[in-house]
Amino acid sequence: MEPFAWQPAASPSEAASIATHTTAEAMLTLTGRPDTQQAMLIKAGGVDLLDLMKEGLVNPGRLIDISRLPDLDGISGEPDGGVRIGALATLARIAAHPALQQSHAALSQAAALAASPQIRNRATLGGNLLQRPRCWYFRSAAHHCLRKGGAHCFAFPGDNRYHAVFANQGCAIVHASTPATALAAYRAEVELADSAGHRRRVPLADFFVLPQADMHRENTLARGELLTAVWLPPQKPDCRAQYLQIGERAAFDWPLAAVAAVLDMDGTGHCRQASIVLGAAAPVPWRARQAEALLAGARIDSATAAAAGEAALAGATPLSQNAYKLPLLAALVRRAVLSAAAIDTVLPANPGAP
Amino acid sequence: MANEHRKEDAAAAGRIAGPAPLPIVLRVNGETRELMVEPRTTLAEALRGPLGLTGTKIACNHGVCSACTVWLDDLAVASCSVLAIEVGERRITTIEGLAGQDRLHPVQAAFIDYDAVQCGFCTPGLVMSCAALLARNPRPDRKEIETAISGHLCRCGTYPHVVQAMLALGTREEPDLE
Amino acid sequence: MNDEFPRRREHFPVGLAHLGLETVEREIPADEPPALGPNAGLRQIGKNAPRWDARAKVTGAARYTVDVSLPGMLHAAVLRSPWPHARLRSIDLSRAAAAPGVHAALTVAEPPVSGKPIVLRYVGQPVAAVAAETPALAQAALQLIDVRYEPLPFVTDPDRAKQADAPAVYRKPELDKVPSAGLPASAAVYPLSGNVLGPESRNSRGDVATGFAEAAVVVDGTYRTQVQTHCCMEPHAIVASWHEDGLDVWMSTQFTAGVRVQLARHFGLPLSRVRVQVQAMGGGFGSKSQMGVYGRTAVSLSRLAGAPVRLVYRRDEEHMDSGNRPSSEQHLRIGARSDGTLTAISLHSHGSAGIAFGAAPGGIASALYPCPNMESLHYDVFTNAGPSCAMRGPGNTQGAFALEQSIDELAEKLALDPIVLRDRIDPSPVHREERRMGAERIGWSQRRAPASDPGPLKRGVGMAQSLWPANVQINTACEVRLWRDGSVEVLSSVQDIGTGVGTVLAQVVAEELGLEPAAIRVRIGDTEFPSGPPSYGSRTTASITPPARTAAWRVKEAFFRTIASAWQVDAHTLIVQDGSIQVRNDPQRRISWQEAAAALRTDRISATAGRADDYAGFRYRSGDAAMALNDLGGAQFAEVEVDTESGVIRVLRVVAVHDCGRPINPRQIESQVQGGVLMGISYALMEERILDSHTGWMLNPNFVDYKVLGPQDAPEIDVVLLENYQGFSASDAYGISEPANIATAAAIANAVYNAIGVRIRSLPMTPAAVLQALGLVPGGRH
């Protein structure tokens, strides 16, 4: 790590006003060497930022620490039945939160499967959502890839076994956040604050951006903005949810494929509305709209679940080495739907699941 | 306690430190220690370097192997992924401070009894994770133990004996020694 | 056997203890101790003494090389090649050497032939190094090295490297400088065609064409194994202190004595002025056996700076440049008569050890099941990748994956149970007993036909046989000292890399002296003590425990002589028991150990013993190394569950039945076998070094994308240990580390076949590979 100065922030708005760049902006260079040494960056848990700094991928001149700011880590039920999760709430607290386990089980399940207990004790929800992609070319200082301002994508001609199977034109990263898959399935919103203290809420689906829209960042967070909270809308009483992921290791492995299914059941075995989101499949949490359409109004059984699994693959464009993700995603969707609908117990697809 | 933290933070807020080395105070193993660090110094580096507490090991330096596990207050964390400057008033417990002088924590004794140690490089971190689990759950089952240590890598393969040692502690059975 | 040395006859127990022992008479050197009875009658050997350094390790007190800090110590950093193949046009260290806090800078890379330009052949190859007052200053100074490279064409993929038009990694005249991943040898003796070196013909015999003509059944398959990195938790580390009296080195090494010899030769120092030490050591698995480039770099920097220098690799440096297990591509054909009798084995293999050679898949295919007609041809394929070195069961681990699947396939074609076939073609009664016991434990008789489970989760059981030579380092010595206060030390330069050899030494000495292991001070890992064996080749216990017992026995004899002369009795009538010495059958003539020691004429008495030849002779001997008459075996059984929709293989249970001669500390052996099995599962299911073929960089030089098995991936492991007495040495104990790793991947592959009815012939067996094998993966876009 290069030397940097340190400044604890007094308030979210102060942090937002001091920050000169987002981490994504600070990593953008024409030369392949971070040339924004004077960048002042916001740091929360620091899990991903320190990793990037150790690899020499970003060399900020100053870190503005928001990790000790008060009142940014609460998990609170809202009067309408929704939940607000402060951006500094750790994944460990989210995973272990009894009310969340009841109301938003898929989020608890996803949070419990991210990284390791040690990291979950430090990693904040905000930092997790804003972490940069895990693409090994992006993470290698030797590969000046498109997303860092370079002229080449190394994954297309190279090794793309862990890359995206949807919306992968131009840049084939997959979104790195495990909880984001579940949050997207719950149609969550992020709360953003600017230096003037104004707060706005943006649907997660609008917050995350595809490479086609902007190759150099994964979200619309602007310079001078802080992610302060995530809002989960209230769930209907008959809503049932399941998160599943598959990795090569049972723990501390970014998934090869993941799915979050939230089904609004009508009590007669039919699904009023379904939300199916795929993880590790696309540069953003990938909403499987055809699967959702197929499930809406349908009786949930193994045939509809299997059909939903196949429908979830619509529009997939696998690369040279990642077509295996398609059968994997189809199987996960089918199992998650059946499990959410309490028709079939979950097969032990991910042995690491609690 | 929490309010004190916040007062202290508020006082520190706005101050820019570094990048040159600066003095900080850490509460380590019940002692208050003063040391010089740069803002970029990780907690693991501070412990092993200026504080001389080399029981904490660095094996991957990216928070992936958990060899560097210490406690911040009661939470097991990867000390290579924490900056020394951000620890503040939180109590740090390292392997050296887990039990008193010349004494063994029950987890340490069980590790010896069940030979849950081979090369030993990952062992201090594993002991810290196991002791943290035991503190919040005196009778963990196999699954809970495996989850608590799921972030650890041990290339020698001590996992089965670690689990055996922890199960024995949970049931308070006498070690099954031949 | 030299007649001028006096010899005497002893009667040794032989056989497998649980089946009943017989006695064999052997003539042994007169200065070797009497035959040791079976473990059942012993007090310390065969018992689970606590690991000698466990307390230090669980409290964090254990001192590893990375923990060694000397006054005035500098920190080194290494500049590495960013190019997979490049000529070094120029290098100027002057700005780096003048940077604040920098005390030394030097070029590390050497020209292949003196006077020729330096050529760099893999990403991560050391180019230059600096020593500075802090690690950060050293790292910063690397950026001040002015270096110009001329990139050259390169190749990282072995399949591409085999093609005639592939860029050449080496030219013929450079071959004698090629590092060896196997036994010390020169690549220059083999033909080189493009990047393909060889063939090396090993153990070929008879005529395979005739053999295949006689066969009723032939199996034929191509097996591929990946590159695996060692992943020692303690990185490669050295602290070197060059001073006017010589050289002191602390090093995370598997062979203190050998590194001392290499350092002395390289730096032109007498052995007497080079000292190598290691206290706690954080794992080697074959990668820390040599002085290495990092070793000579740190020492050179220390000499240049006039100060101690510490060099510790980062994890990415570990992955790229500290050795690895070479890849293999094995085309194996086996022919058999209808009763199973083998008529021919043909193994044509290619393997890549990167810029090194020695990637042959071991001798298991020619040694495990005798066959009159054998053809084994191996070709090394050079690639622009980091050099391989030995890794736990080198060769045989790759070889077993092919051989043991082929044997299962053969059994199926012959309509024989895989164990029945092996019992017919494997002459070893020990192996047969291992298979019998393992089969019983795993419930082999309940094993079903392939793909019997109707649902998506399919279970299966499989097994594989392990084989490894029982290596012995003849150049091994051990000293035992008895002090006037009765305290006892055992001393050797042998190092404990996590195997527990220190515990074993204490047990062996304690047994001989009638003391408790905790009473024996173990002083090892220091070349100031008698030279011990390396900790590789599963030879440590076999090499060091016989001289340890012999030295203890000689000290005891000398001690007894002093007591006997005072008591005026025959020394041979004295026995030691529970800390007292007495005349046999005369409890009145009794003295405590301490009292007797107080009467020694000098402060201490001591004996140093060397490793005698095995009493029944060696099968093979070359220089310092030898092989015992019998091999080390082991049979491993695995039960797996394959999720045929996700491709995930879960290993549910492993039964590992092993022999290592006389077990000295069963619990430590169990630890080591578990470790071998877990490393084998990790190899089978997830590990793989991945290089980008367009840039030559390793894409996963970390623990995120290089996947090592974690606690939640570990199955239940049932370790069964045979007591196999052979009367070969004063301890009759042999090694275990490597045989425990060799059979695992093959056993899992056979179990996977039994589960899904599809044979997977490539490693690692990832979810993607399983889905592919099941035909579930649609054609990808290219």
Coordinates of N, CA and C in Angstrom, one line a residue, chain A residues 2 134 136-137 142-143 154 156-159 161-162 246 248-251 253-254 256 317-320 323-324 326-328 331 334-335 347-349 351-352, chain C residues 143 456-457 641 643 645-648 650 686 688 690 692 694-695 697 699-700 704-705 707-710 712-713 766-768 771 776-782:
Chain A
E2 N 0.4 2.2 -0.8 CA 1.1 3.5 -0.8 C 0.7 4.3 0.4
R134 N -15.1 -8.8 -9.1 CA -14.0 -9.7 -8.8 C -13.3 -10.2 -10.1
W136 N -10.9 -11.3 -12.6 CA -9.4 -11.4 -12.2 C -8.6 -10.6 -13.1
Y137 N -9.0 -10.2 -14.2 CA -8.3 -9.2 -15.0 C -8.4 -7.8 -14.4
A142 N -1.6 -5.8 -13.6 CA -0.9 -6.0 -14.9 C -1.8 -6.0 -16.1
H143 N -3.1 -6.0 -15.9 CA -4.1 -6.1 -17.0 C -4.9 -4.8 -17.0
F154 N -9.7 -8.4 -21.5 CA -8.9 -9.7 -21.5 C -9.7 -10.9 -21.3
F156 N -12.7 -11.8 -22.8 CA -13.3 -12.4 -24.0 C -12.4 -13.4 -24.6
P157 N -11.1 -13.0 -24.9 CA -10.2 -14.0 -25.5 C -9.6 -14.9 -24.5
G158 N -9.7 -14.5 -23.2 CA -8.9 -15.2 -22.2 C -9.8 -16.2 -21.4
D159 N -9.6 -16.2 -20.1 CA -10.2 -17.2 -19.3 C -11.5 -16.5 -18.6
R161 N -14.2 -18.3 -17.3 CA -15.1 -19.3 -16.6 C -16.0 -18.7 -15.5
Y162 N -15.5 -17.6 -14.9 CA -16.4 -17.1 -13.8 C -17.2 -15.8 -14.3
I246 N -24.2 -21.6 -5.5 CA -23.3 -22.7 -5.7 C -21.9 -22.2 -5.9
E248 N -17.5 -23.4 -5.7 CA -16.5 -24.5 -5.8 C -16.1 -24.9 -4.4
R249 N -16.1 -24.0 -3.5 CA -15.8 -24.3 -2.1 C -17.1 -24.0 -1.3
A250 N -17.3 -24.7 -0.2 CA -18.5 -24.5 0.6 C -18.6 -23.1 1.2
A251 N -17.4 -22.5 1.5 CA -17.4 -21.2 2.2 C -16.4 -20.3 1.5
D253 N -16.4 -18.3 -1.0 CA -16.2 -18.5 -2.4 C -17.2 -17.6 -3.1
W254 N -16.8 -16.7 -3.9 CA -17.8 -16.0 -4.7 C -18.6 -17.0 -5.6
L256 N -20.5 -19.4 -8.2 CA -20.6 -19.6 -9.6 C -21.9 -19.2 -10.2
T317 N -26.1 -15.3 -23.2 CA -25.1 -15.3 -24.3 C -23.8 -15.8 -23.6
P318 N -23.7 -17.1 -23.4 CA -22.5 -17.6 -22.6 C -21.2 -17.4 -23.5
L319 N -20.1 -17.3 -22.8 CA -18.8 -17.1 -23.4 C -18.2 -18.4 -23.7
S320 N -16.9 -18.4 -24.0 CA -16.3 -19.7 -24.4 C -16.2 -20.7 -23.3
A323 N -20.5 -21.6 -20.3 CA -21.9 -22.1 -20.6 C -22.4 -23.1 -19.5
Y324 N -21.5 -23.6 -18.7 CA -21.9 -24.5 -17.6 C -22.8 -23.8 -16.6
L326 N -25.4 -22.1 -17.3 CA -26.8 -22.2 -17.7 C -27.5 -23.3 -17.0
P327 N -27.1 -24.5 -17.1 CA -27.8 -25.6 -16.4 C -27.8 -25.4 -14.9
L328 N -26.7 -24.8 -14.4 CA -26.6 -24.5 -13.0 C -27.7 -23.5 -12.5
A331 N -31.2 -25.0 -12.6 CA -31.4 -25.9 -11.5 C -31.6 -25.1 -10.2
R334 N -35.1 -23.5 -10.2 CA -36.1 -24.5 -10.0 C -36.2 -24.9 -8.5
R335 N -35.0 -25.1 -7.9 CA -35.0 -25.5 -6.5 C -35.4 -24.4 -5.6
L347 N -32.7 -29.1 -1.8 CA -31.6 -30.1 -1.9 C -30.3 -29.4 -1.5
P348 N -29.4 -30.1 -1.0 CA -28.2 -29.4 -0.4 C -27.3 -28.9 -1.6
A349 N -27.8 -27.9 -2.3 CA -27.0 -27.4 -3.4 C -25.8 -26.7 -2.9
P351 N -23.6 -26.6 0.3 CA -23.4 -27.2 1.6 C -23.1 -26.2 2.7
G352 N -22.6 -25.0 2.3 CA -22.2 -24.0 3.3 C -23.3 -23.3 3.9
Chain C
Q143 N 10.5 0.4 -7.6 CA 10.0 1.3 -8.7 C 11.1 2.2 -9.3
P456 N -31.6 -36.7 -8.4 CA -30.5 -35.9 -8.8 C -29.2 -36.1 -7.9
L457 N -29.4 -36.4 -6.7 CA -28.3 -36.6 -5.8 C -27.9 -38.1 -5.8
E641 N -21.2 -37.8 -2.8 CA -22.5 -37.5 -3.3 C -22.4 -36.5 -4.4
D643 N -24.2 -34.0 -7.0 CA -25.4 -33.3 -7.3 C -25.4 -33.2 -8.8
E645 N -27.3 -32.0 -10.9 CA -27.9 -30.8 -11.5 C -27.0 -29.6 -11.3
S646 N -26.2 -29.6 -10.2 CA -25.3 -28.5 -10.0 C -23.8 -28.8 -10.3
G647 N -23.6 -30.1 -10.4 CA -22.2 -30.6 -10.6 C -21.4 -30.6 -9.4
V648 N -21.9 -30.3 -8.2 CA -21.1 -30.3 -7.0 C -20.9 -31.7 -6.5
R650 N -19.7 -33.8 -3.3 CA -19.4 -33.7 -1.9 C -18.7 -35.0 -1.5
M686 N -10.9 -28.9 -6.5 CA -10.9 -27.4 -6.7 C -9.6 -26.7 -7.1
E688 N -6.3 -25.3 -8.9 CA -5.8 -25.2 -10.2 C -5.1 -23.9 -10.4
I690 N -4.1 -21.1 -12.7 CA -4.7 -20.7 -14.0 C -3.8 -19.6 -14.6
D692 N -3.0 -17.0 -17.8 CA -3.6 -16.4 -19.0 C -2.7 -16.7 -20.2
H694 N -2.7 -15.4 -23.1 CA -2.3 -14.2 -23.9 C -1.3 -13.3 -23.2
T695 N -1.3 -13.3 -21.9 CA -0.4 -12.4 -21.2 C 0.6 -13.2 -20.3
W697 N 0.3 -14.2 -17.4 CA 0.1 -14.0 -15.9 C -0.7 -15.1 -15.3
L699 N -3.7 -15.9 -13.1 CA -4.9 -15.2 -12.9 C -5.4 -15.3 -11.4
N700 N -4.9 -16.4 -10.8 CA -5.5 -16.6 -9.4 C -4.3 -16.7 -8.4
V704 N -8.5 -16.4 -3.1 CA -9.8 -16.2 -3.5 C -10.2 -17.1 -4.7
D705 N -9.4 -17.0 -5.7 CA -9.6 -17.7 -6.9 C -8.8 -19.0 -7.1
K707 N -8.4 -22.1 -5.2 CA -9.3 -22.5 -4.2 C -8.7 -23.7 -3.4
V708 N -8.6 -23.5 -2.1 CA -8.0 -24.6 -1.3 C -9.2 -25.0 -0.3
L709 N -9.2 -26.3 -0.1 CA -10.3 -26.9 0.7 C -10.4 -26.3 2.0
G710 N -11.6 -25.9 2.5 CA -11.8 -25.4 3.8 C -12.5 -26.3 4.7
Q712 N -15.5 -26.6 5.8 CA -16.8 -27.1 5.5 C -16.8 -28.0 4.3
D713 N -15.7 -28.2 3.7 CA -15.5 -29.1 2.6 C -14.9 -30.5 3.1
T766 N -14.4 -30.0 -11.0 CA -15.3 -28.8 -10.5 C -16.7 -29.1 -11.0
P767 N -17.6 -28.2 -10.4 CA -19.0 -28.3 -10.9 C -19.1 -28.2 -12.4
A768 N -18.3 -27.3 -13.0 CA -18.4 -27.1 -14.5 C -17.9 -28.4 -15.2
L771 N -20.7 -31.1 -14.8 CA -21.8 -30.8 -15.7 C -21.4 -31.1 -17.2
L776 N -24.4 -31.9 -19.9 CA -25.5 -30.9 -19.7 C -25.1 -29.5 -20.1
V777 N -23.9 -29.3 -20.6 CA -23.4 -28.0 -20.9 C -23.6 -27.7 -22.4
P778 N -24.4 -26.7 -22.8 CA -24.6 -26.4 -24.2 C -23.3 -25.8 -24.8
G779 N -23.1 -25.9 -26.1 CA -21.9 -25.3 -26.7 C -21.9 -23.8 -26.4
G780 N -20.7 -23.4 -26.0 CA -20.5 -22.0 -25.7 C -20.2 -21.2 -26.9
R781 N -20.4 -19.9 -26.8 CA -20.1 -19.0 -27.9 C -18.6 -18.7 -27.9
H782 N -17.9 -18.7 -29.0 CA -16.5 -18.6 -29.1 C -16.1 -17.2 -29.7

